[in-house]
Coordinates of C-alpha atoms in Angstrom, one line a residue:
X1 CA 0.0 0.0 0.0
X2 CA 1.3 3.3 -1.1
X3 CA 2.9 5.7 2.1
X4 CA -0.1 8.0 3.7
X5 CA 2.6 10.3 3.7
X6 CA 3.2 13.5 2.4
X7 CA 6.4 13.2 0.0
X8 CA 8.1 16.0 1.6
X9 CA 7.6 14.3 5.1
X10 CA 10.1 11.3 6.4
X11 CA 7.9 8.6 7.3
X12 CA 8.2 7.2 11.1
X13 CA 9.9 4.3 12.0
X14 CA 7.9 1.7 13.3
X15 CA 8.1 1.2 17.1
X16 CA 10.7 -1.4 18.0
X17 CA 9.1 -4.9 18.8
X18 CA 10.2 -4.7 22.2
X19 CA 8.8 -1.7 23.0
X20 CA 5.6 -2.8 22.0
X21 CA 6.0 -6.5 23.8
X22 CA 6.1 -4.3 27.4
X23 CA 3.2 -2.6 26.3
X24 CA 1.5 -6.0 25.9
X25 CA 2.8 -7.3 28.7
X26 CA 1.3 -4.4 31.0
X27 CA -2.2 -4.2 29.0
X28 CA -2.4 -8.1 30.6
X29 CA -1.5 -7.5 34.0
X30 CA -3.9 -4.5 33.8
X31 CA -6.7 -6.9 32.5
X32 CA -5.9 -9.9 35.7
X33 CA -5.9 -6.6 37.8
X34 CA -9.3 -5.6 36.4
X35 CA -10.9 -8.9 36.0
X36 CA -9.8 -9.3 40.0
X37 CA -11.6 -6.5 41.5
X38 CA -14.7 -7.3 39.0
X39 CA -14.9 -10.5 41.0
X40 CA -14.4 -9.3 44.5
X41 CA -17.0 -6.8 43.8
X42 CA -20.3 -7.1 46.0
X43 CA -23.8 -7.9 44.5
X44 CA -22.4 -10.0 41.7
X45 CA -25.6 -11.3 40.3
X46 CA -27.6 -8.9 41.8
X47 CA -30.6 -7.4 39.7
X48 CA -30.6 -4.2 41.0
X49 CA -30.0 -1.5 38.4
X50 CA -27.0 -0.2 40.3
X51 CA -25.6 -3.6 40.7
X52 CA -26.0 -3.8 36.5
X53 CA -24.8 -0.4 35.9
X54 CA -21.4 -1.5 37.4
X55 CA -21.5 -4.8 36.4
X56 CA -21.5 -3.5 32.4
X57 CA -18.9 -0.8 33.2
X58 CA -16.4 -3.8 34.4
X59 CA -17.4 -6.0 31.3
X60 CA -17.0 -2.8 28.8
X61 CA -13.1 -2.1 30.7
X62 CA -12.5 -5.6 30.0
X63 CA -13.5 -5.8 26.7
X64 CA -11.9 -2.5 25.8
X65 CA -8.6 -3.8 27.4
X66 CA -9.2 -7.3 25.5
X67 CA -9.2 -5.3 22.5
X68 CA -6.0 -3.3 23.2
X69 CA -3.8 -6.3 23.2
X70 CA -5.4 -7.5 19.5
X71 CA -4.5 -3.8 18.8
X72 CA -1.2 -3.8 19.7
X73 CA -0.2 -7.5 18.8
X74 CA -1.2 -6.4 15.7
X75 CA 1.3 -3.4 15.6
X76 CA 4.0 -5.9 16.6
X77 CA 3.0 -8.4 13.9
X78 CA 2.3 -5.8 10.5
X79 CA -1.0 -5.9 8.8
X80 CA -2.4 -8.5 6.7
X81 CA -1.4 -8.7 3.2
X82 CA -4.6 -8.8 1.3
X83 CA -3.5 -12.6 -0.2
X84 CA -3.7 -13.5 3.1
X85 CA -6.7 -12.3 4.2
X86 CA -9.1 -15.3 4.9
X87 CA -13.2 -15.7 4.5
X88 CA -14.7 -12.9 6.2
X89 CA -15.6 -13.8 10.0
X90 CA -17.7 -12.1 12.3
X91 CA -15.9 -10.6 15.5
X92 CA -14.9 -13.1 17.5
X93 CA -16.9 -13.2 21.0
X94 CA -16.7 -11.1 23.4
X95 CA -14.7 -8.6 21.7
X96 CA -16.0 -5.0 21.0
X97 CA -13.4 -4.2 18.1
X98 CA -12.2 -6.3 15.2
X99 CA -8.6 -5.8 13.8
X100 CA -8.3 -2.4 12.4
X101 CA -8.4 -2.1 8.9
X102 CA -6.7 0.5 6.6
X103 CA -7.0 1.9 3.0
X104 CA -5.7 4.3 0.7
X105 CA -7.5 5.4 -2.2
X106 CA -5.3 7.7 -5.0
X107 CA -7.5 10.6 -6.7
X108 CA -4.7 10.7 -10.1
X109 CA -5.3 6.8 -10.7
X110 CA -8.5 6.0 -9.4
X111 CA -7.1 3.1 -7.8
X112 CA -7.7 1.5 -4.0
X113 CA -5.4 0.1 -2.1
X114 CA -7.0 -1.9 1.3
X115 CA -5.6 -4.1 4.0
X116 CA -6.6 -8.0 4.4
X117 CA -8.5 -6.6 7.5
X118 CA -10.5 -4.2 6.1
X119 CA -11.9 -7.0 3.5
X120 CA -12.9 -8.7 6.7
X121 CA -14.1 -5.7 8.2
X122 CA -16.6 -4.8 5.4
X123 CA -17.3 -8.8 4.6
X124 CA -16.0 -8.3 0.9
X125 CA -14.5 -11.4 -0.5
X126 CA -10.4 -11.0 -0.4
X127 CA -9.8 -11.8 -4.2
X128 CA -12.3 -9.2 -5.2
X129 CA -11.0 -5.7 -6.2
X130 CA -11.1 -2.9 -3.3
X131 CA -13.7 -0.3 -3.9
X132 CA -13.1 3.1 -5.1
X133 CA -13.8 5.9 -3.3
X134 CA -17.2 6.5 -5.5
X135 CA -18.3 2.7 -4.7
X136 CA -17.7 2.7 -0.9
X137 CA -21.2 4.3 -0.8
X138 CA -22.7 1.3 -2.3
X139 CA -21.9 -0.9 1.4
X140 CA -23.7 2.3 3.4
X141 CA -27.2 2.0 4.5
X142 CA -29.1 4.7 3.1
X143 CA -29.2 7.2 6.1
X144 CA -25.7 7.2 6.8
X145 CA -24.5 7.9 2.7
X146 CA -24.8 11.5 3.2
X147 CA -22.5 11.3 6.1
X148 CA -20.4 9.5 4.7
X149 CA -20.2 11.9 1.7
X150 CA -20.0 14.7 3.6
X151 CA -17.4 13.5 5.1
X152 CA -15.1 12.3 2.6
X153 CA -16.0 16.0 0.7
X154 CA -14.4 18.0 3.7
X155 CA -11.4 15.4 3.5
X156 CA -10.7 16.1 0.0
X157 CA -11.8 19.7 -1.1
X158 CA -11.0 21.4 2.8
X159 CA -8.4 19.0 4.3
X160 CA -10.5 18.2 7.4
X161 CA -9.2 14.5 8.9
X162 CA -12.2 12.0 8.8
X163 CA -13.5 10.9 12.2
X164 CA -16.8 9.5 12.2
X165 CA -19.2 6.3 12.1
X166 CA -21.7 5.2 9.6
X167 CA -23.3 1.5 9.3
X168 CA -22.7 -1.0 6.7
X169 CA -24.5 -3.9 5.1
X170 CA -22.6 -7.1 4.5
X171 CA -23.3 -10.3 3.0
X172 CA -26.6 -11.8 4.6
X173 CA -27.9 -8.4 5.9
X174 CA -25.8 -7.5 9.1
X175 CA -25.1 -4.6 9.5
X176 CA -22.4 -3.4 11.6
X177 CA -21.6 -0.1 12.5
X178 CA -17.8 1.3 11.4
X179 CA -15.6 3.9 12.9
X180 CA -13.8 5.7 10.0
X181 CA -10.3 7.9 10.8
X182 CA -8.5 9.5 7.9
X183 CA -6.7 12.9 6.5
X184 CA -5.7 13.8 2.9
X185 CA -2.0 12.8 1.4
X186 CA -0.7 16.0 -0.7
X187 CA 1.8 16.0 -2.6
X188 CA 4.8 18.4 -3.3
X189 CA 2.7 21.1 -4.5
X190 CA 0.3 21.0 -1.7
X191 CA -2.6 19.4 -3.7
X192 CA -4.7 16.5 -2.6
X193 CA -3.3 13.5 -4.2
X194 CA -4.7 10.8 -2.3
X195 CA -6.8 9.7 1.1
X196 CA -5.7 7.1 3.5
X197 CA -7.9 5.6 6.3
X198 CA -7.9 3.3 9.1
X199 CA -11.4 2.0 9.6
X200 CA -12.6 -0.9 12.6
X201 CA -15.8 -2.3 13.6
X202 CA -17.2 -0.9 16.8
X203 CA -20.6 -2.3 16.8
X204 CA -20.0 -4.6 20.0
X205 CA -18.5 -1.3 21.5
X206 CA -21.7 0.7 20.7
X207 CA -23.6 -2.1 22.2
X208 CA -22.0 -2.3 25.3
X209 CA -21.6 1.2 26.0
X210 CA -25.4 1.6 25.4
X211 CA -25.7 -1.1 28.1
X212 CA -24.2 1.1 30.4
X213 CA -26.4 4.0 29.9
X214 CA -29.3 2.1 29.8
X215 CA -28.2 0.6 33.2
X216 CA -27.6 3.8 34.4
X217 CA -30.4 5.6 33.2
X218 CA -32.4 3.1 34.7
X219 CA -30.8 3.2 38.0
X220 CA -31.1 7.0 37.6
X221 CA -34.7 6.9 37.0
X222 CA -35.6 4.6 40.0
X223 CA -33.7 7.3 42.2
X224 CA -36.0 9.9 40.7
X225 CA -38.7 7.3 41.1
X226 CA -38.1 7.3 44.9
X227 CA -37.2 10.6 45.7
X228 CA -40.7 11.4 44.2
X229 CA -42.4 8.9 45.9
X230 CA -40.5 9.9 49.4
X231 CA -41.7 13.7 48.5
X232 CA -45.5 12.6 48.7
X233 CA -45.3 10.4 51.4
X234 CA -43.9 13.5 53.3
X235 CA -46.5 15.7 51.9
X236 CA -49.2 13.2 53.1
X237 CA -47.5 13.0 56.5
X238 CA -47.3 16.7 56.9
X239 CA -51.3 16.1 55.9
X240 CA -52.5 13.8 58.3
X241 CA -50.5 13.9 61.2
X242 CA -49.1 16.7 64.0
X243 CA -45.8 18.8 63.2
X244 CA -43.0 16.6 63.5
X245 CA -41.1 18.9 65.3
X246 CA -41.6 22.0 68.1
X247 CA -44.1 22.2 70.2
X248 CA -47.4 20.6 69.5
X249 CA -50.1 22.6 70.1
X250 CA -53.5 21.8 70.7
X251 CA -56.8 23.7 70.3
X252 CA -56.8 24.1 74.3
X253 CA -60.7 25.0 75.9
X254 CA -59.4 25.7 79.5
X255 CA -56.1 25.6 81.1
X256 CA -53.3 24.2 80.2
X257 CA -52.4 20.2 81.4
X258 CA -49.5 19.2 79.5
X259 CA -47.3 20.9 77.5
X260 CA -46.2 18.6 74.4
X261 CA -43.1 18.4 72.2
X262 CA -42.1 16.3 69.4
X263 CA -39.5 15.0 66.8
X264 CA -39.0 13.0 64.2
X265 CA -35.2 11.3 63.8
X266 CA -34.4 10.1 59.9
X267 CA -32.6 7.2 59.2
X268 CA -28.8 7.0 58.0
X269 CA -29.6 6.3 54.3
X270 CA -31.9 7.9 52.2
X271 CA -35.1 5.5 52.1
X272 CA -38.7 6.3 52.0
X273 CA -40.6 7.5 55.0
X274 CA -41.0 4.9 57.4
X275 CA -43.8 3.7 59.4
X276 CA -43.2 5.0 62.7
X277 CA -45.6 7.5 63.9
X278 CA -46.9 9.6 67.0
X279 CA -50.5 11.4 67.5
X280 CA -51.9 14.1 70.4
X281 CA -55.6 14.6 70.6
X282 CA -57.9 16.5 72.8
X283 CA -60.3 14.7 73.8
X284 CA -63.9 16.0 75.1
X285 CA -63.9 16.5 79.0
X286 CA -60.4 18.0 78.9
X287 CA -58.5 14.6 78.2
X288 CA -55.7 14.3 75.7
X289 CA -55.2 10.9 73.5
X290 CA -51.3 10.2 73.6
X291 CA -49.8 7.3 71.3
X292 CA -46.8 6.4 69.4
X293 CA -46.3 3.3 67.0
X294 CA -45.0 1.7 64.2
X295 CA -46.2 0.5 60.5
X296 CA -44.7 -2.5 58.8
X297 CA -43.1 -1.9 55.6
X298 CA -42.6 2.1 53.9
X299 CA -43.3 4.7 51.1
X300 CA -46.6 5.9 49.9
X301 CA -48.8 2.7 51.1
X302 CA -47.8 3.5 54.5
X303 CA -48.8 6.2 54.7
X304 CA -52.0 5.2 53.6
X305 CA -52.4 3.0 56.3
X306 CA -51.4 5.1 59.0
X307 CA -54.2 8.0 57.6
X308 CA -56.5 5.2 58.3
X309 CA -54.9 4.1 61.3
X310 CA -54.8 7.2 62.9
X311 CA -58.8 8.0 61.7
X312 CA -59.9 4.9 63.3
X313 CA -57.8 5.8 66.9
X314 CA -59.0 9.3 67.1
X315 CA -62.5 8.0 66.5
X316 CA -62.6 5.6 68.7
X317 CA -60.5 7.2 71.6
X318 CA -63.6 10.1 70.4
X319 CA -66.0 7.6 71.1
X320 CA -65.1 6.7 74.6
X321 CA -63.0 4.3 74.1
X322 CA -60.3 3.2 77.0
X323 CA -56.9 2.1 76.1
X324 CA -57.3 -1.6 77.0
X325 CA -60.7 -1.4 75.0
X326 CA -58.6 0.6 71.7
X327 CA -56.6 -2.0 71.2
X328 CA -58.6 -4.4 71.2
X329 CA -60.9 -3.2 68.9
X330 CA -58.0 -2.1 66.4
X331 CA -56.8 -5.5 66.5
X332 CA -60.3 -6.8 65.4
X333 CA -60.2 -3.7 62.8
X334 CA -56.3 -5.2 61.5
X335 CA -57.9 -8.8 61.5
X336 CA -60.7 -7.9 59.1
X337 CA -57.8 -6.1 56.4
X338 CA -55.8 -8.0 53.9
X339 CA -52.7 -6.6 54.9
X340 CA -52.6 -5.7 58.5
X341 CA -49.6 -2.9 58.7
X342 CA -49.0 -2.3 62.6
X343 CA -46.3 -3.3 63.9
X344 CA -46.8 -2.0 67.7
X345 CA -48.3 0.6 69.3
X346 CA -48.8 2.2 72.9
X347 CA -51.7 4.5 73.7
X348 CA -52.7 6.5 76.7
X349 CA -55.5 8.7 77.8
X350 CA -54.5 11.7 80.6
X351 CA -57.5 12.3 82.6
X352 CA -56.2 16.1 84.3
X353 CA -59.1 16.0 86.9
X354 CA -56.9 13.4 88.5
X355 CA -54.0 13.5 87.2
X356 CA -54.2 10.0 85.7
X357 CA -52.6 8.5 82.9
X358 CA -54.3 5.0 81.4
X359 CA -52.4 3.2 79.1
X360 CA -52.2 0.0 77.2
X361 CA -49.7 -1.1 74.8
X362 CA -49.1 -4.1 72.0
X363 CA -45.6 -5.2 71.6
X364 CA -43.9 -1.4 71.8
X365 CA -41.9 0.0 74.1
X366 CA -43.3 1.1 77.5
X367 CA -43.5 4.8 78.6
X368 CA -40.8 6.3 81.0
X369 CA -41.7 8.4 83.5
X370 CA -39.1 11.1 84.9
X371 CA -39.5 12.9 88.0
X372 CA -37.7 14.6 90.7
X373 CA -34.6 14.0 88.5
X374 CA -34.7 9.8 88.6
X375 CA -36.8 8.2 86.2
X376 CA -38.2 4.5 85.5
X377 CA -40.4 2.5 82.9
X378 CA -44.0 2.4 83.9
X379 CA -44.9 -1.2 84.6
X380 CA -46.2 -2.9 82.0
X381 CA -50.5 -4.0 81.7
X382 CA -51.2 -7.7 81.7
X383 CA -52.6 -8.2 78.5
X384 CA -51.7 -10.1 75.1
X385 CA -49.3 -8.5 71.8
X386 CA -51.2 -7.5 68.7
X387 CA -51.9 -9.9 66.4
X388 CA -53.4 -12.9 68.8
X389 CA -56.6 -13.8 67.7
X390 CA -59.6 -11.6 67.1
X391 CA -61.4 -10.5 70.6
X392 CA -58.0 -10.7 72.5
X393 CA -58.5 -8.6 75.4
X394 CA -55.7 -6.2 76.2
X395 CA -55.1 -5.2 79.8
X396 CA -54.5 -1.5 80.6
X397 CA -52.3 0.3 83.4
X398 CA -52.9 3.3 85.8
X399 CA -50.3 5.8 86.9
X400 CA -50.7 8.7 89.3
X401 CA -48.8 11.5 87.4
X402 CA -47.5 14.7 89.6
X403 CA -47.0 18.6 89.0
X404 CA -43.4 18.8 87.0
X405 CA -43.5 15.5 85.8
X406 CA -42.4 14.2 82.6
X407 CA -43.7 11.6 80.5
X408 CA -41.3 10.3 77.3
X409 CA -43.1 8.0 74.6
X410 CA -40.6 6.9 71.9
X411 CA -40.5 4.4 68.8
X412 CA -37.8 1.3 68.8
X413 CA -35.0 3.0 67.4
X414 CA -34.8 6.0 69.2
X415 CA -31.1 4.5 70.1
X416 CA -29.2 3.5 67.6
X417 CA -27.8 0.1 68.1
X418 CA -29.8 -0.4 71.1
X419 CA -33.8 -1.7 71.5
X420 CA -35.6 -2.8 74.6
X421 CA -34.1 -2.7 77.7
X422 CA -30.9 -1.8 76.9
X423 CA -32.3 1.5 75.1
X424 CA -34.7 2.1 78.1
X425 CA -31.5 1.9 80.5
X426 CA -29.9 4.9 78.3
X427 CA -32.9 7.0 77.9
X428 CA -33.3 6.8 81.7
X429 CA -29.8 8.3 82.2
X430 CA -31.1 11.2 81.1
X431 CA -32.9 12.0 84.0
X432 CA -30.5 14.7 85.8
X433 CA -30.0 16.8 82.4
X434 CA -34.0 16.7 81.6
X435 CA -34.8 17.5 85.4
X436 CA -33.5 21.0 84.2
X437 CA -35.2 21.5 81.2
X438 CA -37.9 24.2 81.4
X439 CA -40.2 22.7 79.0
X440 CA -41.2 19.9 76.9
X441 CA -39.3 21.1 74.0
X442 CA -35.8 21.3 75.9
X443 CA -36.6 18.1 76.8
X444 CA -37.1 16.9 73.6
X445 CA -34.1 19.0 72.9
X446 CA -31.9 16.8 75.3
X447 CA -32.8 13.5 73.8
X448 CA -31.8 14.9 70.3
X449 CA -28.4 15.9 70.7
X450 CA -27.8 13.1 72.8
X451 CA -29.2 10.4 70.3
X452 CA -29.8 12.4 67.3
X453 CA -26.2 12.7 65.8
X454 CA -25.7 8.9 65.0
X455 CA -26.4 6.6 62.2
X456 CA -29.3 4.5 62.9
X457 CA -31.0 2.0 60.5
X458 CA -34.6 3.3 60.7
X459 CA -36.7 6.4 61.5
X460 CA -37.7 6.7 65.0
X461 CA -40.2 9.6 66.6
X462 CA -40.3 10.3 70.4
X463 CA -43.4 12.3 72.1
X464 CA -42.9 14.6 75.4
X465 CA -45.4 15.5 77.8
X466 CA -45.4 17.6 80.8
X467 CA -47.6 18.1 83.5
X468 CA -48.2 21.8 83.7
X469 CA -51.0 21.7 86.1

């Protein structure tokens, strides 16, 4: 094949054969390094679109580094005379490029000059002649000729280099898709005596490079899909249930009983709202309705439930209903439903006439009580978890509350790391610091900044009240 040289240019030596053997020889140990890490890496076989996304980046480096060894073995070893060329062959599999292919086609003789790899390349039989530039169009799809055109006219009449794709049919209608790089050979004078180009398929390339995007358009659209979904099940909180932080303040008709303070405390990772929840009702007669509890499962459905949750515990705590009684009717209520969603809950009623707090509870944590700077877990009712069978009766508990005291109701994990006892210990040792709290918010305050600053695994809420009076 003619040099795609300038004549007033020297051409370049070719690199020596050692050179290039160390250049192989690191392309392989880059390709065990590589294929390594791909196998140590988590969530291999994993559907998730994440999991895909990186499991088509490691197969599109490996491929692409596959594919740099042909390339430079092939530098080592020369091109392919065109006798030599064999019966064109499809890439072989798993690689994204075939050899590269060259050509040189000379304007003053009209003739073409092309590499045994560009014969496979374009599937034209080896013994046939090479095209001419005005014939290459005739292997181009239809959509891609004026591309093609356009830009072998820039090449020849402006100079430009060629660097572009266009798609080919071979033999048996494949079509592949060709990356084209090339620039005009002058001669002495400066005028455009002929065109060289190095052409290679990279329709496996293309195809694996669109399985990353898609992967991670995917996984990019299930994010959005989330985040959307989190932003309405936070709407429909903010909805249907009290502030999640501050003070919550109720539509008092006389004086003031308790003063009540809230807060909500997000989990580590960024997952849809969860099921834990909190409520403060007046009740006729001066009472207040205090509960906190938990929903199976998260996201938009959730919330669902705990709108209807909630409805049917502020209309039956409306209704009359005692704690003990609540329960048990809500367990009937959770019986009768396809998919019952609570997971525990604890209610109480404050009667301030008395000073009384009633209370029942189904599998969640027990209030703590906090006075005179010591504080303790109320004892628990006798009475069955939610769930038994329908008509369980659920016992419910009496305390004696005093002026000052303080009254904590919290979700399981309000402490990271920590549930049951073990949390209840800790939350109890905050007894000196929330003697001097003022109010229920500095309270709430306390158990913030003490709890509030590490990682825990799911949402958790906790509910103050203070007796004011």
């Amino acid at each position: 094949m003619p040099s795609h040289l300038s004549a007033d240019r020297p051409a370049a030596q070719p690199p020596g054969r050692g050179s290039v053997d160390a250049l192989i020889s690191q392309t392989r140990r880059l390709k065990g390094d590589v294929d390594a890490v791909r196998r140590d890496a988590a969530g291999e076989g994993s559907d998730h679109p994440r999991e895909r996304w990186q499991r088509a980046l490691y197969d599109l480096a490996l491929h692409q580094l596959n594919d740099l060894d042909e390339h430079l073995a092939q530098l080592r070893d020369g091109p392919l005379p065109t006798a030599a060329a064999p019966e064109p062959a499809a890439p072989s599999p798993g690689s994204l490029l075939s050899r590269v292919g060259s050509a040189e086609w000379n304007l003053l003789t009209d003739q073409a000059s092309w590499s045994g790899e560009l014969f496979q390349i374009l599937g034209r039989d080896p013994a046939a002649p090479p095209l001419t530039l005005d014939e290459l169009p005739s292997l181009v799809v239809d959509e891609d000729r004026p591309k093609l055109t356009a830009m072998v006219t820039d090449c020849l009449v402006d100079a430009r280099p060629i660097d572009g794709e266009f798609r080919i049919a071979r033999r048996g209608g494949d079509v592949r898709t060709v990356h084209m790089m090339g620039e005009p050979v002058l001669d002495s004078d400066g005028s455009t005596a002929s065109m060289w180009a190095v052409l290679r398929d990279v329709s496996e390339l293309r195809r694996s490079q669109r399985a990353v995007s898609e992967t991670r358009d995917s996984l990019h659209h299930r994010q959005e899909a989330a985040r959307s979904e989190h932003r309405l099940a936070v709407e429909l909180q903010e909805a249907v249930l009290p502030s999640w932080r501050g003070s919550l303040r109720l539509p008092h008709r006389g004086p003031r009983t308790l003063d009540l303070a809230s807060h909500t405390l997000p989990a580590a990772t960024q997952t849809l709202i969860g099921g834990d929840w909190y409520d403060a009702l007046e009740l006729t007669g001066g009472e207040t309705l205090l509960s906190v509890g938990d929903l199976t499962g998260q996201g938009v459905g959730v919330t669902s439930n705990m709108t209807m949750l909630l409805g049917a515990v502020r209309g039956m705590a409306m209704a009359g209903a005692q704690p003990g009684q609540l329960m048990a009717w809500l367990n009937q209520l959770l019986d009768a439903t396809v998919q019952p969603a609570l997971g525990s809950a604890v209610c109480c009623r404050y009667r301030p006439a008395t000073r009384t707090l009633v209370w029942a509870q189904a599998g969640h944590p027990a209030p703590l009580l906090f006075r005179d700077g010591t504080g303790r877990v109320l004892n628990a009712p006798d009475g069955v978890l939610l769930g038994a069978t329908s008509g369980a009766v659920y016992g419910q508990a009496e305390e004696t509350l005093e002026v000052g005291d303080l009254l904590l109701l919290h979700t399981d994990g309000l402490v990271p790391g920590h549930t049951g006892s073990a949390a209840a210990n800790l939350l109890l040792g905050l007894a000196p610091r929330l003697a001097g709290n003022r109010t229920a918010e500095d309270c709430v305050r306390t158990v913030v900044q003490e709890f509030g600053e590490s990682e825990r695994e799911d949402n958790a809420c906790v509910l103050v009240a203070k007796v004011m009076s």
